[in-house]
Tab-separated table of C-alpha atoms in Angstrom:
chain	number	residue	atom	x	y	z
A	1259	GLU	CA	-1.828	-8.561	18.783
A	1260	ALA	CA	-0.382	-10.679	16.010
A	1261	GLY	CA	0.100	-8.954	12.668
A	1262	VAL	CA	-0.798	-10.035	9.160
A	1263	ALA	CA	1.042	-13.246	8.298
A	1264	GLN	CA	2.142	-14.206	4.814
A	1265	SER	CA	3.935	-17.208	3.386
A	1266	PRO	CA	6.194	-17.985	1.753
A	1267	ARG	CA	8.444	-14.952	2.126
A	1268	TYR	CA	10.358	-15.721	-1.069
A	1269	LYS	CA	9.593	-17.810	-4.136
A	1270	ILE	CA	11.523	-18.459	-7.317
A	1271	ILE	CA	9.780	-20.218	-10.199
A	1272	GLU	CA	10.148	-20.590	-13.936
A	1273	LYS	CA	7.722	-18.997	-16.357
A	1274	ARG	CA	4.599	-21.019	-17.080
A	1275	GLN	CA	4.754	-22.627	-13.631
A	1276	SER	CA	2.082	-22.098	-10.976
A	1277	VAL	CA	2.496	-20.477	-7.599
A	1278	ALA	CA	0.275	-19.782	-4.593
A	1279	PHE	CA	0.576	-17.306	-1.765
A	1280	TRP	CA	-1.126	-17.487	1.600
A	1281	CYS	CA	-2.309	-14.721	3.905
A	1282	ASN	CA	-3.696	-14.794	7.429
A	1283	PRO	CA	-5.152	-11.410	8.417
A	1284	ILE	CA	-5.353	-9.928	11.867
A	1285	SER	CA	-8.029	-11.705	13.887
A	1286	GLY	CA	-11.436	-10.100	13.486
A	1287	HIS	CA	-10.541	-8.012	10.446
A	1288	ALA	CA	-13.351	-8.243	7.924
A	1289	THR	CA	-11.581	-6.697	4.947
A	1290	LEU	CA	-8.611	-8.275	3.192
A	1291	TYR	CA	-6.573	-6.891	0.296
A	1292	TRP	CA	-3.982	-8.302	-2.088
A	1293	TYR	CA	-1.554	-5.905	-3.742
A	1294	GLN	CA	1.162	-6.299	-6.357
A	1295	GLN	CA	4.233	-4.088	-5.914
A	1296	ILE	CA	6.626	-4.079	-8.838
A	1297	LEU	CA	10.143	-2.816	-8.114
A	1298	GLY	CA	10.225	0.975	-8.093
A	1299	GLN	CA	6.451	1.391	-8.097
A	1300	GLY	CA	3.686	1.820	-5.555
A	1301	PRO	CA	1.457	-1.103	-4.623
A	1302	LYS	CA	-1.395	-1.845	-7.016
A	1303	LEU	CA	-4.606	-3.269	-5.586
A	1304	LEU	CA	-5.407	-6.639	-7.146
A	1305	ILE	CA	-8.421	-7.725	-5.146
A	1306	GLN	CA	-10.374	-6.681	-2.072
A	1307	PHE	CA	-12.554	-8.989	0.028
A	1308	GLN	CA	-15.196	-8.037	2.560
A	1309	ASN	CA	-15.567	-11.173	4.682
A	1310	ASN	CA	-15.567	-13.864	1.946
A	1311	GLY	CA	-17.149	-11.739	-0.782
A	1312	VAL	CA	-15.243	-9.868	-3.486
A	1313	VAL	CA	-15.609	-6.063	-3.318
A	1314	ASP	CA	-13.198	-5.079	-6.076
A	1315	ASP	CA	-11.194	-7.222	-8.485
A	1316	SER	CA	-11.107	-4.788	-11.377
A	1317	GLN	CA	-7.287	-4.883	-11.637
A	1318	LEU	CA	-6.879	-8.631	-11.209
A	1319	PRO	CA	-5.650	-10.319	-14.440
A	1320	LYS	CA	-8.320	-12.977	-14.307
A	1321	ASP	CA	-6.879	-15.062	-17.122
A	1322	ARG	CA	-4.012	-16.097	-14.862
A	1323	PHE	CA	-4.661	-14.816	-11.344
A	1324	SER	CA	-7.242	-16.118	-8.909
A	1325	ALA	CA	-7.927	-15.505	-5.246
A	1326	GLU	CA	-10.211	-16.886	-2.641
A	1327	ARG	CA	-11.011	-16.243	0.979
A	1328	LEU	CA	-12.632	-19.256	2.499
A	1329	LYS	CA	-14.774	-18.738	5.615
A	1330	GLY	CA	-13.870	-15.060	5.607
A	1331	VAL	CA	-10.489	-15.563	7.257
A	1332	ASP	CA	-7.394	-16.844	5.417
A	1333	SER	CA	-6.866	-16.090	1.766
A	1334	THR	CA	-4.822	-17.530	-1.080
A	1335	LEU	CA	-3.678	-15.830	-4.263
A	1336	LYS	CA	-2.698	-18.046	-7.180
A	1337	ILE	CA	-0.910	-17.363	-10.437
A	1338	GLN	CA	-1.248	-19.950	-13.207
A	1339	PRO	CA	0.728	-19.812	-15.439
A	1340	ALA	CA	3.296	-17.254	-14.307
A	1341	LYS	CA	4.918	-14.764	-16.676
A	1342	LEU	CA	8.176	-12.886	-16.323
A	1343	GLU	CA	6.292	-9.639	-15.651
A	1344	ASP	CA	4.678	-11.184	-12.559
A	1345	SER	CA	7.977	-10.773	-10.708
A	1346	ALA	CA	7.030	-8.506	-7.826
A	1347	VAL	CA	6.288	-8.369	-4.115
A	1348	TYR	CA	2.784	-9.515	-3.266
A	1349	LEU	CA	1.401	-7.753	-0.244
A	1350	CYS	CA	-1.546	-8.756	1.866
A	1351	ALA	CA	-3.314	-6.260	4.120
A	1352	SER	CA	-6.341	-6.316	6.374
A	1353	SER	CA	-8.609	-3.700	7.873
A	1354	PRO	CA	-10.969	-3.732	10.833
A	1355	GLU	CA	-13.399	-0.983	9.927
A	1356	GLY	CA	-16.579	-1.510	7.996
A	1357	GLY	CA	-17.537	0.442	4.921
A	1358	ARG	CA	-15.210	1.395	2.104
A	1359	TRP	CA	-13.721	4.756	2.965
A	1360	GLY	CA	-11.051	5.969	5.339
A	1361	ARG	CA	-9.971	2.545	6.492
A	1362	THR	CA	-6.526	1.926	7.965
A	1363	GLN	CA	-4.809	-1.032	6.376
A	1364	TYR	CA	-2.365	-3.280	8.229
A	1365	PHE	CA	0.173	-4.877	5.932
A	1366	GLY	CA	1.994	-8.153	6.063
A	1367	PRO	CA	5.715	-8.485	5.215
A	1368	GLY	CA	4.987	-9.554	1.634
A	1369	THR	CA	6.030	-12.428	-0.596
A	1370	ARG	CA	8.815	-11.685	-3.042
A	1371	LEU	CA	8.268	-13.596	-6.306
A	1372	LEU	CA	10.917	-13.991	-8.986
A	1373	VAL	CA	9.870	-15.559	-12.277
A	1374	LEU	CA	12.763	-16.807	-14.429
B	888	ALA	CA	-11.441	9.114	-11.495
B	889	GLN	CA	-8.923	9.218	-8.701
B	890	SER	CA	-5.210	9.745	-9.020
B	891	VAL	CA	-2.298	10.589	-6.775
B	892	THR	CA	1.013	12.158	-7.730
B	893	GLN	CA	4.088	12.184	-5.571
B	894	LEU	CA	6.127	14.975	-6.999
B	895	ASP	CA	9.587	13.712	-6.021
B	896	SER	CA	10.891	10.181	-6.448
B	897	HIS	CA	13.881	10.929	-4.184
B	898	VAL	CA	14.408	13.509	-1.435
B	899	SER	CA	17.661	14.011	0.458
B	900	VAL	CA	17.919	16.064	3.651
B	901	SER	CA	20.528	16.412	6.352
B	902	GLU	CA	19.852	15.004	9.793
B	903	GLY	CA	18.167	17.623	11.969
B	904	THR	CA	16.722	19.613	9.052
B	905	PRO	CA	13.055	19.755	7.984
B	906	VAL	CA	11.465	17.141	5.745
B	907	LEU	CA	8.896	17.897	3.037
B	908	LEU	CA	7.415	15.133	0.881
B	909	ARG	CA	4.886	16.385	-1.655
B	910	CYS	CA	1.650	14.740	-2.712
B	911	ASN	CA	-1.112	15.982	-4.995
B	912	TYR	CA	-4.358	14.144	-5.578
B	913	SER	CA	-7.365	14.127	-7.811
B	914	SER	CA	-10.727	12.824	-6.691
B	915	SER	CA	-14.314	13.267	-7.801
B	916	TYR	CA	-15.544	12.757	-4.264
B	917	SER	CA	-14.452	13.742	-0.790
B	918	PRO	CA	-11.251	11.787	-0.373
B	919	SER	CA	-9.532	10.021	2.454
B	920	LEU	CA	-5.792	10.514	2.280
B	921	PHE	CA	-3.043	8.484	3.894
B	922	TRP	CA	0.708	8.408	4.221
B	923	TYR	CA	2.373	5.012	4.655
B	924	VAL	CA	6.060	4.313	5.275
B	925	GLN	CA	8.001	1.281	4.106
B	926	HIS	CA	11.356	0.559	5.722
B	927	PRO	CA	13.678	-1.864	3.917
B	928	ASN	CA	12.527	-5.457	4.299
B	929	LYS	CA	9.602	-4.392	6.470
B	930	GLY	CA	5.880	-4.106	5.879
B	931	LEU	CA	4.045	-0.882	5.099
B	932	GLN	CA	3.042	1.065	8.196
B	933	LEU	CA	0.480	3.836	8.527
B	934	LEU	CA	1.967	7.230	9.422
B	935	LEU	CA	-1.237	9.271	9.420
B	936	LYS	CA	-4.592	9.683	7.705
B	937	TYR	CA	-7.092	12.399	6.847
B	938	THR	CA	-10.810	11.588	6.821
B	939	SER	CA	-12.573	14.992	6.719
B	940	ALA	CA	-11.950	15.985	10.321
B	941	ALA	CA	-9.154	18.436	11.145
B	942	THR	CA	-7.165	19.484	8.079
B	943	LEU	CA	-3.860	19.318	9.976
B	944	VAL	CA	-3.195	15.711	10.835
B	945	LYS	CA	-0.537	14.553	13.259
B	946	GLY	CA	0.973	11.123	12.899
B	947	ILE	CA	3.586	8.916	14.449
B	948	ASN	CA	7.274	9.760	14.840
B	949	GLY	CA	6.695	13.520	14.642
B	950	PHE	CA	5.244	13.561	11.123
B	951	GLU	CA	2.253	15.657	10.147
B	952	ALA	CA	0.367	16.527	6.990
B	953	GLU	CA	-2.031	19.257	5.972
B	954	PHE	CA	-5.025	18.693	3.726
B	955	LYS	CA	-5.445	21.658	1.359
B	956	LYS	CA	-8.540	21.240	-0.770
B	957	SER	CA	-7.909	24.367	-2.842
B	958	GLU	CA	-4.478	23.061	-3.824
B	959	THR	CA	-5.502	19.371	-3.903
B	960	SER	CA	-2.423	18.644	-1.826
B	961	PHE	CA	-1.538	16.538	1.190
B	962	HIS	CA	2.156	17.176	1.829
B	963	LEU	CA	4.007	15.330	4.576
B	964	THR	CA	6.342	17.267	6.877
B	965	LYS	CA	8.585	16.761	9.853
B	966	PRO	CA	10.481	19.557	11.626
B	967	SER	CA	13.701	17.642	12.195
B	968	ALA	CA	14.833	14.565	10.297
B	969	HIS	CA	16.339	11.571	12.044
B	970	MET	CA	18.481	8.871	10.504
B	971	SER	CA	15.740	6.331	11.250
B	972	ASP	CA	13.383	8.237	8.924
B	973	ALA	CA	15.214	6.926	5.863
B	974	ALA	CA	12.588	4.865	4.030
B	975	GLU	CA	10.076	4.855	1.165
B	976	TYR	CA	6.944	6.933	1.703
B	977	PHE	CA	3.646	6.413	-0.110
B	978	CYS	CA	0.727	8.794	-0.425
B	979	VAL	CA	-2.621	7.008	-0.823
B	980	VAL	CA	-6.048	8.280	-1.863
B	981	SER	CA	-9.364	6.556	-1.291
B	982	ASP	CA	-12.879	7.827	-1.699
B	983	SER	CA	-16.468	6.668	-1.761
B	984	SER	CA	-15.982	5.353	-5.302
B	985	ASP	CA	-14.260	2.449	-3.530
B	986	LYS	CA	-10.946	2.741	-5.303
B	987	ILE	CA	-7.629	2.758	-3.445
B	988	ILE	CA	-4.716	4.342	-5.291
B	989	PHE	CA	-1.096	4.414	-4.132
B	990	GLY	CA	1.395	6.956	-5.379
B	991	LYS	CA	4.689	5.779	-6.867
B	992	GLY	CA	6.555	6.551	-3.687
B	993	THR	CA	9.248	8.953	-2.494
B	994	ARG	CA	12.506	7.595	-1.180
B	995	LEU	CA	13.806	9.726	1.674
B	996	HIS	CA	17.557	9.803	2.227
B	997	ILE	CA	18.999	11.257	5.433
B	998	LEU	CA	22.518	12.653	5.225
B	999	PRO	CA	24.669	12.597	8.370
């Protein structure tokens, strides 16, 4: 079975520019997550989708970050405008189980963003 | 509120010796607990998870962890370390409050 796909793998932009990341989850997985992993830290959940509805976006900086999951499959995460502190790896994960507890997450390879 | 604390940021062991990576958690509800591993330039992979069944959980690659409610711990162990075990390990807590919290990670170094 194909894993979680993410693109691009690397991105370098200047501050105040915009950037978008794409994620394709494992086929049939209803739940999709976006995480931010800053160097030396654990991943921080930004947003969680169940099908195409948002379950949790409490840690998403909504003034500059946005995410959507059209048709409950692919998802995009956008940053506009980027700040230096947004430099991080952005991880996408998906999960097949229903409900909100005890689910195994399958992670993509991540997109490494550097903001100059 | 949930939290998870990985007590060591770095652990070094010699090849063939036991591994112990420590994790303590705090949760207002019955938690699910996970260990994930992240090899350099690779995605996070599930090692094992606890979801209120047996308290001793066996995972992949010879790893296991024991859920101890009285100590609020979920330490990861392996009897004999292998060079391929060198990686970053994350303890994760999730409960019915719908929050998912990762620890800061423990980097495991294997000495030849």
